[in-house]
């Protein structure tokens, strides 16, 4: 194959390839089989273990050979040197030439917010899609993210879910832990579960986090990820956390201006109009920054405007004059169903509606991975997050979602009477437990190691399944999965992030198949009593399980996206988001400041 490629010369992107894109949308496929393989260059690839032992060279994150300017250069040099043999020693020299010319660090653009919920994630996702549509390789990155909504990369790393959504916006195939090197999961009593490079690192208190972790492992992880992302991609769209002007932790804050400095990023300040005081928020944030960092703020975006942007004209001119920073545009309020990051903004989509399927989601303490339910927003369904047991009586489907602490959640269920309310609905409507919610459906919860509660403990569950949930040495799992819905043999995919395991005597819900073809039972189901429990997150992404549950209510009316995989639904949403930003921003000014000026 390589011989043909050497002879054939430059061919460009192959948009019709059934396997593409292998790396990112818009990649160049001239060298589908890399003429330098295995180059052994650790700046580009790495050796990975093989399932049957030994190592193999992996190019999964090498984008250099998929950039059109690089492919054109190599093709012209191959022709010039009349290289036809893949074993030709001069090829290695060509790779070094290409690296020297083209492996220049990518450019970093950082989206910072005047407040939490300013619209940073949305803006970063929109910019990823806009830059990807221009044909560049681009990646999102949030150096530190506090989120109970995490997802798993296909390499088995755990990162914040919103960075995986932004990676879809950037249209990259294999995002890894470098999109979010530090993930924080709040536990209780001021303790945080810290993940570094996609793996559990430690449970740390706030003080120790800023005084010990950040100055050492924290900063190192951030610096290394920035270095790697800038080698791999032409653009890195970074997202800050909270506000960059938290002057109390300013020099330890690796989520904002310290990260911008490490990446030499130019920054955009996003302000949420609907909060009021937007001009003051913008100016106040900029004015609180030290001179060097203030210079990095090169544009302001006013986001989430209800009303007419022309009414802001005078104010914008005055702010631009005082702050010396241009306003790139005003984004109108959009009801774009992109995954929520934190449970504070969790509202569901409507009150109960007679025609729709009414889905009641029990709002457990420390609710986690509620993004599992996002595909249901595209069905004829009303989703209500509730802490009121009475709401279950009106429901057509009851969902017990994931939680960061199953024991605390079970205790809350008993104290609030939610446990009895669920038991009363047994057999009447489908009841689905996901991860912690599935554990709660067990007969017994037993934490022999004190993994959940820091002290060994056990308690009764709802007793809906003949199953026991254990927290012991072999109860943690982080992986992506594929398999079948056991009742219909339709395909499902998802991921597992669990710290407990459930030993069940019930019929499995899913049959998982591993890379080597091994099949394993997963979850519990009693279809006749409409009881379903699983550890699989993303279970509603493929239409199979969505349809199976909604049909069970007898009220199912297919919607526009009912047969559509959530990945494709998201793709449409992200294009719509990018369109709105492109039509609301001064794109010429954006290109001039953030793209052209830095060529
Ligand atoms: S890492 Fe890149 S240059 Fe090296 S062999 Fe793989 S694709 Fe080719």
Coordinates of C-alpha atoms and ligand atoms in Angstrom, one line a residue:
X1 CA 0.0 0.0 0.0
X2 CA 2.8 2.5 1.0
X3 CA 4.5 1.8 -2.4
X4 CA 1.3 2.9 -4.2
X5 CA 0.9 6.0 -2.0
X6 CA 4.5 7.0 -2.7
X7 CA 3.9 6.6 -6.5
X8 CA 0.4 8.2 -6.4
X9 CA 1.4 11.6 -4.9
X10 CA -0.9 14.0 -3.1
X11 CA -4.6 13.0 -3.0
X12 CA -6.1 15.1 -0.1
X13 CA -9.0 14.3 2.2
X14 CA -11.1 11.1 1.3
X15 CA -14.5 12.2 2.4
X16 CA -16.1 9.0 1.0
X17 CA -14.0 6.6 3.0
X18 CA -16.3 4.3 4.9
X19 CA -13.8 4.1 7.8
X20 CA -13.1 7.8 8.0
X21 CA -12.3 10.1 9.6
X22 CA -9.6 8.1 11.5
X23 CA -8.4 11.2 13.4
X24 CA -10.5 14.3 12.8
X25 CA -13.0 15.5 10.2
X26 CA -11.2 17.3 7.3
X27 CA -8.0 15.3 7.8
X28 CA -5.8 14.6 4.7
X29 CA -5.8 10.9 3.7
X30 CA -2.9 10.9 1.2
X31 CA -0.9 8.8 3.6
X32 CA -3.5 6.5 4.9
X33 CA -0.7 4.0 5.5
X34 CA 2.1 6.2 6.9
X35 CA 5.3 5.8 4.9
X36 CA 7.3 6.4 8.1
X37 CA 5.6 3.6 10.1
X38 CA 6.8 2.7 12.8
X39 CA 8.7 6.0 13.2
X40 CA 9.3 5.5 16.9
X41 CA 9.1 9.3 17.4
X42 CA 7.5 9.8 20.9
X43 CA 6.5 13.3 20.0
X44 CA 4.1 11.9 17.5
X45 CA 3.1 8.3 18.7
X46 CA 3.9 5.8 21.4
X47 CA 4.2 2.1 22.0
X48 CA 1.1 0.5 23.5
X49 CA 0.8 -3.0 25.0
X50 CA -1.0 -5.7 22.9
X51 CA -3.8 -7.8 24.3
X52 CA -1.8 -11.0 23.6
X53 CA 1.5 -9.5 25.1
X54 CA 4.3 -7.5 23.5
X55 CA 4.1 -3.9 22.3
X56 CA 3.0 -2.2 19.1
X57 CA 3.6 1.4 17.8
X58 CA 0.4 3.5 18.0
X59 CA -0.3 6.5 15.8
X60 CA -3.7 7.2 17.2
X61 CA -2.8 10.8 18.2
X62 CA -0.5 11.6 15.3
X63 CA -2.1 14.4 13.2
X64 CA 1.1 15.6 11.5
X65 CA 0.8 13.2 8.6
X66 CA -2.8 14.1 8.1
X67 CA -2.4 17.8 7.6
X68 CA -2.7 18.9 3.9
X69 CA 0.3 21.2 3.8
X70 CA 2.5 18.4 5.3
X71 CA 1.2 15.8 2.8
X72 CA 1.7 18.1 -0.2
X73 CA 5.3 18.8 1.0
X74 CA 6.1 15.1 1.5
X75 CA 4.6 14.2 -1.9
X76 CA 6.7 16.9 -3.7
X77 CA 9.8 15.7 -1.9
X78 CA 9.2 12.0 -2.7
X79 CA 8.8 13.0 -6.3
X80 CA 11.9 15.2 -6.3
X81 CA 14.0 12.4 -4.7
X82 CA 12.3 9.7 -6.9
X83 CA 11.6 7.6 -3.8
X84 CA 9.5 4.5 -4.7
X85 CA 10.6 2.0 -2.1
X86 CA 9.0 2.1 1.4
X87 CA 12.3 0.8 2.8
X88 CA 14.2 3.8 1.3
X89 CA 16.3 5.2 4.2
X90 CA 15.8 8.7 3.0
X91 CA 12.2 8.6 4.1
X92 CA 13.2 9.0 7.8
X93 CA 15.0 12.3 6.8
X94 CA 11.8 13.4 5.2
X95 CA 9.9 13.0 8.4
X96 CA 12.4 15.1 10.2
X97 CA 12.1 17.8 7.5
X98 CA 8.4 17.8 7.8
X99 CA 8.5 18.0 11.6
X100 CA 10.9 21.0 11.4
X101 CA 8.7 22.8 9.0
X102 CA 5.2 22.0 10.2
X103 CA 5.3 20.7 13.8
X104 CA 5.0 24.2 15.2
X105 CA 3.1 24.5 18.4
X106 CA -0.7 25.0 17.9
X107 CA -2.3 28.2 18.8
X108 CA -4.3 28.5 22.0
X109 CA -7.5 30.4 22.4
X110 CA -9.0 30.5 25.9
X111 CA -12.6 31.2 26.8
X112 CA -12.9 32.7 30.3
X113 CA -16.1 33.7 32.0
X114 CA -17.0 36.7 34.1
X115 CA -19.1 34.3 36.3
X116 CA -20.0 30.7 36.6
X117 CA -22.7 29.7 34.0
X118 CA -21.5 32.6 31.7
X119 CA -21.6 30.3 28.7
X120 CA -18.0 29.3 28.5
X121 CA -18.6 25.6 27.6
X122 CA -21.1 26.6 24.9
X123 CA -18.7 29.2 23.4
X124 CA -15.8 26.8 23.5
X125 CA -17.9 24.1 21.7
X126 CA -19.1 26.6 19.1
X127 CA -15.5 27.8 18.4
X128 CA -14.3 24.1 18.1
X129 CA -16.9 23.5 15.4
X130 CA -16.2 26.8 13.6
X131 CA -12.4 26.1 13.5
X132 CA -13.0 22.5 12.5
X133 CA -15.3 23.6 9.7
X134 CA -12.4 25.8 8.4
X135 CA -10.4 22.5 7.9
X136 CA -8.0 22.9 10.9
X137 CA -7.3 20.2 13.5
X138 CA -8.6 21.6 16.7
X139 CA -9.1 20.2 20.3
X140 CA -10.9 21.4 23.3
X141 CA -9.2 21.6 26.7
X142 CA -10.2 22.4 30.2
X143 CA -7.2 22.1 32.5
X144 CA -9.2 21.7 35.7
X145 CA -12.9 20.8 35.8
X146 CA -15.1 20.2 38.8
X147 CA -17.9 17.9 37.5
X148 CA -20.0 14.9 38.6
X149 CA -20.7 14.3 34.9
X150 CA -17.7 12.4 33.7
X151 CA -17.3 10.2 30.6
X152 CA -14.7 7.6 29.5
X153 CA -12.3 8.0 26.6
X154 CA -11.7 4.9 24.4
X155 CA -8.3 4.7 26.1
X156 CA -10.1 4.2 29.4
X157 CA -9.4 7.6 31.0
X158 CA -12.1 9.4 32.9
X159 CA -12.7 13.1 32.0
X160 CA -15.4 15.7 32.4
X161 CA -18.3 14.9 30.1
X162 CA -18.6 18.4 28.6
X163 CA -15.0 18.1 27.2
X164 CA -16.1 14.9 25.4
X165 CA -19.0 16.9 23.9
X166 CA -16.6 19.7 22.9
X167 CA -14.4 17.0 21.3
X168 CA -17.4 16.0 19.2
X169 CA -17.7 19.7 18.2
X170 CA -14.0 19.7 17.2
X171 CA -14.8 16.5 15.2
X172 CA -11.8 14.6 16.7
X173 CA -12.1 10.8 16.8
X174 CA -9.9 9.9 19.8
X175 CA -9.9 12.5 22.5
X176 CA -7.8 11.4 25.4
X177 CA -7.2 12.6 29.0
X178 CA -5.3 15.7 27.7
X179 CA -8.7 17.4 27.1
X180 CA -9.1 17.5 30.9
X181 CA -5.9 16.7 32.8
X182 CA -7.5 17.5 36.2
X183 CA -11.0 16.3 37.0
X184 CA -12.5 17.1 40.4
X185 CA -15.4 15.3 41.9
X186 CA -16.8 16.9 45.1
X187 CA -17.5 14.3 47.8
X188 CA -18.5 15.5 51.2
X189 CA -17.1 17.5 54.2
X190 CA -14.9 19.6 51.8
X191 CA -13.1 16.5 50.4
X192 CA -12.7 16.2 46.6
X193 CA -11.9 13.2 44.6
X194 CA -9.0 14.3 42.3
X195 CA -8.4 12.6 39.0
X196 CA -5.1 13.3 37.1
X197 CA -4.6 12.4 33.5
X198 CA -7.9 10.4 33.6
X199 CA -7.0 8.2 36.6
X200 CA -8.0 8.5 40.3
X201 CA -5.2 10.3 42.1
X202 CA -6.3 11.0 45.7
X203 CA -9.1 12.4 47.9
X204 CA -7.9 15.8 49.0
X205 CA -9.1 18.7 51.2
X206 CA -9.3 22.3 49.8
X207 CA -6.3 23.6 51.6
X208 CA -4.0 20.6 50.7
X209 CA -5.2 20.9 47.1
X210 CA -4.0 24.5 46.7
X211 CA -0.9 24.3 49.0
X212 CA 0.4 20.8 48.1
X213 CA -1.2 19.3 45.0
X214 CA -1.3 22.4 42.7
X215 CA 2.3 23.6 43.1
X216 CA 3.5 20.0 42.3
X217 CA 1.6 17.3 40.5
X218 CA -1.2 19.6 39.5
X219 CA 0.8 22.2 37.6
X220 CA 3.0 19.5 36.1
X221 CA 0.0 17.6 34.7
X222 CA -1.4 20.9 33.2
X223 CA 1.9 21.9 31.7
X224 CA 2.5 18.5 30.1
X225 CA -1.1 18.3 28.7
X226 CA -0.8 21.8 27.2
X227 CA 2.5 20.8 25.6
X228 CA 1.1 17.6 24.1
X229 CA -2.1 19.3 22.8
X230 CA -0.2 22.1 21.1
X231 CA 2.0 19.5 19.3
X232 CA -0.9 17.5 18.1
X233 CA -3.4 20.2 17.0
X234 CA -3.2 23.4 15.0
X235 CA -5.7 25.0 17.5
X236 CA -6.4 24.4 21.2
X237 CA -9.6 25.9 22.4
X238 CA -9.3 26.1 26.2
X239 CA -12.1 26.8 28.6
X240 CA -11.5 28.5 32.0
X241 CA -13.4 27.6 35.2
X242 CA -15.5 30.0 37.2
X243 CA -14.0 33.5 36.8
X244 CA -10.3 34.3 36.0
X245 CA -10.4 37.1 38.6
X246 CA -10.6 35.0 41.8
X247 CA -7.9 37.2 43.4
X248 CA -7.9 35.1 46.6
X249 CA -6.4 32.1 44.8
X250 CA -5.0 33.9 41.7
X251 CA -1.5 32.5 41.5
X252 CA -2.6 28.9 42.3
X253 CA -5.5 29.0 39.8
X254 CA -4.3 26.6 37.1
X255 CA -7.8 26.6 35.5
X256 CA -7.6 30.2 34.2
X257 CA -4.8 32.8 33.6
X258 CA -1.9 30.5 34.8
X259 CA -3.0 28.0 32.2
X260 CA -3.4 30.8 29.6
X261 CA 0.2 31.8 30.4
X262 CA 1.5 28.2 30.0
X263 CA -0.3 27.9 26.7
X264 CA 0.5 31.5 25.5
X265 CA -3.3 31.8 24.9
X266 CA -5.2 34.8 23.7
X267 CA -8.4 35.0 25.7
X268 CA -12.1 35.8 25.1
X269 CA -14.2 37.0 28.1
X270 CA -17.8 35.7 28.0
X271 CA -20.5 37.5 30.0
X272 CA -24.0 36.1 30.6
X273 CA -26.4 39.0 29.8
X274 CA -29.4 37.4 31.6
X275 CA -27.7 37.9 35.0
X276 CA -27.8 41.7 34.7
X277 CA -24.9 44.0 35.3
X278 CA -23.1 42.6 32.2
X279 CA -20.9 45.7 31.5
X280 CA -19.8 45.9 35.1
X281 CA -19.0 42.2 35.2
X282 CA -16.9 42.6 32.0
X283 CA -15.0 45.6 33.1
X284 CA -14.6 44.5 36.7
X285 CA -13.1 41.2 35.6
X286 CA -10.6 42.8 33.3
X287 CA -9.6 45.5 35.8
X288 CA -8.9 42.9 38.5
X289 CA -6.3 41.1 36.3
X290 CA -2.6 42.0 36.6
X291 CA -1.3 44.0 33.6
X292 CA 0.3 40.9 31.8
X293 CA -2.8 38.9 32.0
X294 CA -5.1 41.8 31.2
X295 CA -3.3 42.0 27.8
X296 CA -4.3 38.5 27.0
X297 CA -8.0 39.5 27.0
X298 CA -8.5 40.2 23.3
X299 CA -12.2 40.1 22.9
X300 CA -15.5 40.1 24.8
X301 CA -18.6 38.1 23.9
X302 CA -22.0 39.0 25.4
X303 CA -24.0 35.8 25.7
X304 CA -27.5 34.7 26.3
X305 CA -29.3 37.9 25.4
X306 CA -33.1 38.0 25.7
X307 CA -34.1 40.9 23.5
X308 CA -32.6 43.1 20.8
X309 CA -28.9 43.5 20.6
X310 CA -29.1 47.0 19.1
X311 CA -30.2 48.3 22.5
X312 CA -26.7 47.5 23.7
X313 CA -24.9 49.6 21.0
X314 CA -24.1 52.7 23.1
X315 CA -23.0 50.6 26.1
X316 CA -20.8 48.4 24.0
X317 CA -19.0 51.4 22.4
X318 CA -18.4 52.9 25.9
X319 CA -17.1 49.6 27.3
X320 CA -14.7 49.1 24.3
X321 CA -13.4 52.6 24.9
X322 CA -12.9 52.2 28.6
X323 CA -11.6 48.6 28.6
X324 CA -9.7 48.9 25.3
X325 CA -11.0 45.4 24.3
X326 CA -13.4 44.9 21.4
X327 CA -16.8 43.2 21.8
X328 CA -16.8 40.4 19.2
X329 CA -20.6 40.1 19.3
X330 CA -23.8 39.4 21.2
X331 CA -25.2 35.9 21.2
X332 CA -29.0 35.5 21.5
X333 CA -30.5 33.2 24.1
X334 CA -30.7 29.7 22.6
X335 CA -32.7 26.8 23.8
X336 CA -30.0 24.4 22.6
X337 CA -30.3 21.1 24.5
X338 CA -26.6 20.7 25.2
X339 CA -25.6 18.6 28.2
X340 CA -25.7 20.6 31.5
X341 CA -22.5 20.6 33.5
X342 CA -23.7 20.9 37.0
X343 CA -26.9 19.9 38.8
X344 CA -27.5 23.6 39.8
X345 CA -28.9 24.3 36.3
X346 CA -30.9 21.0 36.2
X347 CA -34.5 21.8 35.3
X348 CA -35.8 19.0 33.2
X349 CA -37.9 20.2 30.2
X350 CA -41.5 20.6 31.2
X351 CA -44.3 20.0 33.8
X352 CA -46.1 16.6 33.4
X353 CA -48.0 16.5 30.1
X354 CA -50.9 14.2 29.5
X355 CA -49.8 13.4 25.9
X356 CA -46.2 13.0 26.4
X357 CA -44.5 10.2 28.3
X358 CA -43.9 11.7 31.7
X359 CA -40.5 10.7 33.0
X360 CA -39.8 11.4 36.7
X361 CA -36.1 11.5 37.6
X362 CA -35.4 11.2 41.3
X363 CA -33.0 14.1 42.2
X364 CA -30.7 12.2 44.5
X365 CA -28.1 14.1 46.7
X366 CA -24.8 14.4 44.7
X367 CA -26.7 13.3 41.6
X368 CA -24.1 12.3 38.9
X369 CA -23.9 11.5 35.2
X370 CA -27.4 13.0 34.6
X371 CA -26.2 13.6 31.0
X372 CA -27.3 9.9 30.5
X373 CA -30.8 11.3 30.1
X374 CA -30.0 13.9 27.5
X375 CA -31.2 11.8 24.5
X376 CA -34.6 11.6 26.1
X377 CA -35.0 15.4 25.5
X378 CA -35.4 14.5 21.8
X379 CA -38.3 12.2 22.4
X380 CA -42.0 13.1 23.0
X381 CA -41.3 13.0 26.7
X382 CA -41.6 15.4 29.6
X383 CA -38.6 15.1 32.0
X384 CA -39.1 16.2 35.6
X385 CA -36.3 16.2 38.2
X386 CA -38.1 15.6 41.5
X387 CA -37.5 15.4 45.3
X388 CA -41.2 14.9 45.9
X389 CA -42.4 11.3 46.3
X390 CA -45.9 12.3 45.1
X391 CA -44.5 13.1 41.7
X392 CA -43.9 9.4 41.1
X393 CA -47.6 8.7 41.1
X394 CA -48.0 10.8 37.9
X395 CA -45.0 9.3 36.2
X396 CA -45.0 6.9 33.2
X397 CA -41.3 6.1 33.7
X398 CA -39.2 6.4 36.9
X399 CA -35.5 6.9 36.7
X400 CA -33.1 6.5 39.7
X401 CA -29.9 8.1 38.3
X402 CA -26.3 7.9 39.4
X403 CA -24.9 9.5 42.5
X404 CA -21.5 10.2 44.0
X405 CA -22.5 8.5 47.3
X406 CA -25.0 5.6 47.2
X407 CA -25.2 5.3 51.0
X408 CA -26.1 9.0 51.5
X409 CA -28.6 8.7 48.7
X410 CA -30.3 5.6 50.2
X411 CA -30.4 7.3 53.5
X412 CA -32.1 10.3 51.9
X413 CA -34.6 8.0 50.0
X414 CA -35.7 6.5 53.4
X415 CA -35.9 9.9 55.2
X416 CA -37.9 11.5 52.4
X417 CA -40.3 8.6 51.9
X418 CA -39.0 8.3 48.3
X419 CA -38.2 4.6 49.0
X420 CA -41.8 3.6 49.7
X421 CA -43.0 5.7 46.7
X422 CA -40.8 3.8 44.4
X423 CA -41.8 0.4 45.9
X424 CA -45.5 1.3 45.4
X425 CA -44.9 1.9 41.7
X426 CA -43.3 -1.5 41.2
X427 CA -44.9 -3.3 38.2
X428 CA -47.0 -0.3 37.3
X429 CA -44.4 1.7 35.3
X430 CA -40.9 1.1 34.1
X431 CA -38.3 1.8 36.9
X432 CA -34.7 2.2 35.7
X433 CA -31.7 2.4 38.0
X434 CA -28.4 3.6 36.5
X435 CA -25.1 3.0 38.4
X436 CA -25.8 4.3 41.9
X437 CA -29.5 4.1 41.1
X438 CA -29.1 0.5 40.2
X439 CA -27.2 -0.2 43.4
X440 CA -30.1 1.4 45.4
X441 CA -32.4 -1.2 43.8
X442 CA -30.4 -4.0 45.4
X443 CA -31.6 -5.9 48.5
X444 CA -28.4 -5.0 50.4
X445 CA -25.5 -2.5 50.2
X446 CA -22.3 -3.7 51.8
X447 CA -19.1 -1.5 51.9
X448 CA -16.6 -3.8 53.5
X449 CA -13.6 -1.4 52.9
X450 CA -15.2 1.9 53.7
X451 CA -14.8 3.0 50.1
X452 CA -18.0 5.0 50.0
X453 CA -18.2 6.0 53.7
X454 CA -14.6 5.9 54.8
X455 CA -15.9 3.4 57.4
X456 CA -17.0 -0.2 56.6
X457 CA -20.9 -0.1 56.6
X458 CA -23.9 -1.9 55.2
X459 CA -27.6 -1.0 54.8
X460 CA -30.7 -2.3 53.1
X461 CA -31.5 -1.2 49.5
X462 CA -35.0 -0.9 48.0
X463 CA -35.0 -4.7 47.5
X464 CA -36.4 -4.6 44.0
X465 CA -33.8 -7.0 42.8
X466 CA -32.5 -10.2 44.3
X467 CA -29.0 -8.7 44.3
X468 CA -26.3 -7.5 46.7
X469 CA -24.0 -4.5 46.0
X470 CA -20.4 -4.7 47.3
X471 CA -17.6 -2.2 47.6
X472 CA -14.4 -4.3 47.8
X473 CA -11.0 -4.7 46.1
X474 CA -12.4 -5.6 42.7
X475 CA -15.3 -3.3 42.5
X476 CA -14.0 -0.4 40.5
X477 CA -14.3 -0.2 36.7
X478 CA -13.7 2.5 34.1
X479 CA -14.2 1.4 30.5
X480 CA -16.1 1.9 27.3
X481 CA -18.5 -0.9 26.4
X482 CA -20.5 -2.3 23.5
X483 CA -23.1 -5.0 23.6
X484 CA -26.8 -6.0 23.0
X485 CA -30.0 -5.3 24.8
X486 CA -30.8 -8.8 26.1
X487 CA -34.6 -8.6 25.4
X488 CA -34.3 -7.5 21.7
X489 CA -30.7 -8.2 20.7
X490 CA -30.3 -4.7 19.4
X491 CA -26.9 -2.9 19.8
X492 CA -26.1 -0.6 22.6
X493 CA -22.9 1.2 23.6
X494 CA -21.8 3.2 26.6
X495 CA -19.3 3.4 29.4
X496 CA -18.8 2.2 32.9
X497 CA -17.5 4.3 35.8
X498 CA -18.3 2.5 39.0
X499 CA -16.8 2.0 42.5
X500 CA -19.1 -0.8 43.5
X501 CA -20.2 -4.1 41.9
X502 CA -23.6 -5.9 42.1
X503 CA -23.9 -9.6 42.5
X504 CA -27.3 -10.5 41.0
X505 CA -29.5 -13.5 40.5
X506 CA -31.7 -11.7 38.0
X507 CA -31.8 -11.9 34.2
X508 CA -29.1 -9.6 32.6
X509 CA -30.2 -6.3 31.0
X510 CA -27.3 -6.2 28.5
X511 CA -24.9 -8.7 27.0
X512 CA -21.5 -7.0 26.6
X513 CA -18.9 -8.1 24.1
X514 CA -15.2 -7.3 24.6
X515 CA -12.5 -6.4 22.0
X516 CA -11.5 -10.1 22.0
X517 CA -15.2 -11.2 21.5
X518 CA -15.7 -12.4 25.1
X519 CA -19.4 -11.9 26.2
X520 CA -20.5 -10.9 29.7
X521 CA -23.9 -10.4 31.3
X522 CA -24.5 -6.9 32.6
X523 CA -27.1 -5.4 34.9
X524 CA -30.4 -6.9 36.1
X525 CA -33.9 -7.0 34.6
X526 CA -37.4 -8.2 35.4
X527 CA -39.3 -7.2 32.2
X528 CA -42.6 -8.6 33.6
X529 CA -42.3 -6.2 36.6
X530 CA -40.8 -3.4 34.4
X531 CA -37.6 -3.3 36.6
X532 CA -34.3 -2.5 35.0
X533 CA -30.8 -1.8 36.5
X534 CA -27.4 -1.2 34.9
X535 CA -24.0 0.3 35.4
X536 CA -23.9 1.4 31.7
X537 CA -23.9 5.2 31.2
X538 CA -25.0 6.5 27.9
X539 CA -27.6 3.7 27.7
X540 CA -30.1 6.0 26.0
X541 CA -27.7 7.1 23.3
X542 CA -28.6 4.3 20.9
X543 CA -32.3 4.2 20.0
X544 CA -32.7 0.5 21.1
X545 CA -33.2 1.0 24.9
X546 CA -35.0 4.4 24.5
X547 CA -37.6 2.8 22.2
X548 CA -37.9 -0.3 24.4
X549 CA -38.7 1.6 27.5
X550 CA -40.9 4.3 25.9
X551 CA -43.0 1.7 24.1
X552 CA -43.6 0.0 27.4
X553 CA -45.6 3.0 28.6
X554 CA -48.2 2.6 25.9
X555 CA -48.0 6.3 25.2
X556 CA -45.0 6.2 22.8
X557 CA -45.3 8.6 19.8
X558 CA -42.0 8.6 17.8
X559 CA -40.4 12.0 17.4
X560 CA -38.0 13.4 14.7
X561 CA -35.0 11.9 16.3
X562 CA -36.4 8.7 17.8
X563 CA -34.5 6.4 15.5
X564 CA -31.3 8.5 15.5
X565 CA -28.2 7.8 17.4
X566 CA -27.5 10.5 20.0
X567 CA -24.1 11.2 18.4
X568 CA -25.8 12.3 15.2
X569 CA -28.3 14.3 17.1
X570 CA -25.5 16.1 18.9
X571 CA -23.7 16.7 15.6
X572 CA -26.8 18.6 14.3
X573 CA -27.0 20.6 17.5
X574 CA -23.3 21.5 17.4
X575 CA -23.7 22.7 13.8
X576 CA -26.7 24.8 14.7
X577 CA -24.7 26.2 17.7
X578 CA -21.8 27.1 15.4
X579 CA -24.1 28.7 12.9
X580 CA -25.7 30.9 15.6
X581 CA -22.2 32.0 16.8
X582 CA -21.0 32.7 13.3
X583 CA -24.0 34.8 12.4
X584 CA -23.8 36.7 15.7
X585 CA -20.1 37.4 16.0
X586 CA -17.9 39.7 13.9
X587 CA -16.1 36.7 12.4
X588 CA -13.7 38.9 10.4
X589 CA -12.5 40.5 13.7
X590 CA -12.4 37.1 15.3
X591 CA -10.2 35.6 12.5
X592 CA -8.0 38.7 12.5
X593 CA -7.3 38.6 16.3
X594 CA -7.3 34.8 17.0
X595 CA -6.3 33.1 13.8
X596 CA -4.6 35.3 11.1
X597 CA -2.5 37.5 13.4
X598 CA -0.8 34.4 14.8
X599 CA 0.2 32.7 11.6
Ligands
LIG1 S1 3.4 8.4 14.6 FE1 2.8 9.6 12.7 S2 4.6 9.8 11.5 FE2 5.0 8.2 13.0 S3 4.5 6.3 12.0 FE3 2.7 7.0 13.0 S4 1.5 8.2 11.6 FE4 3.6 8.0 10.8

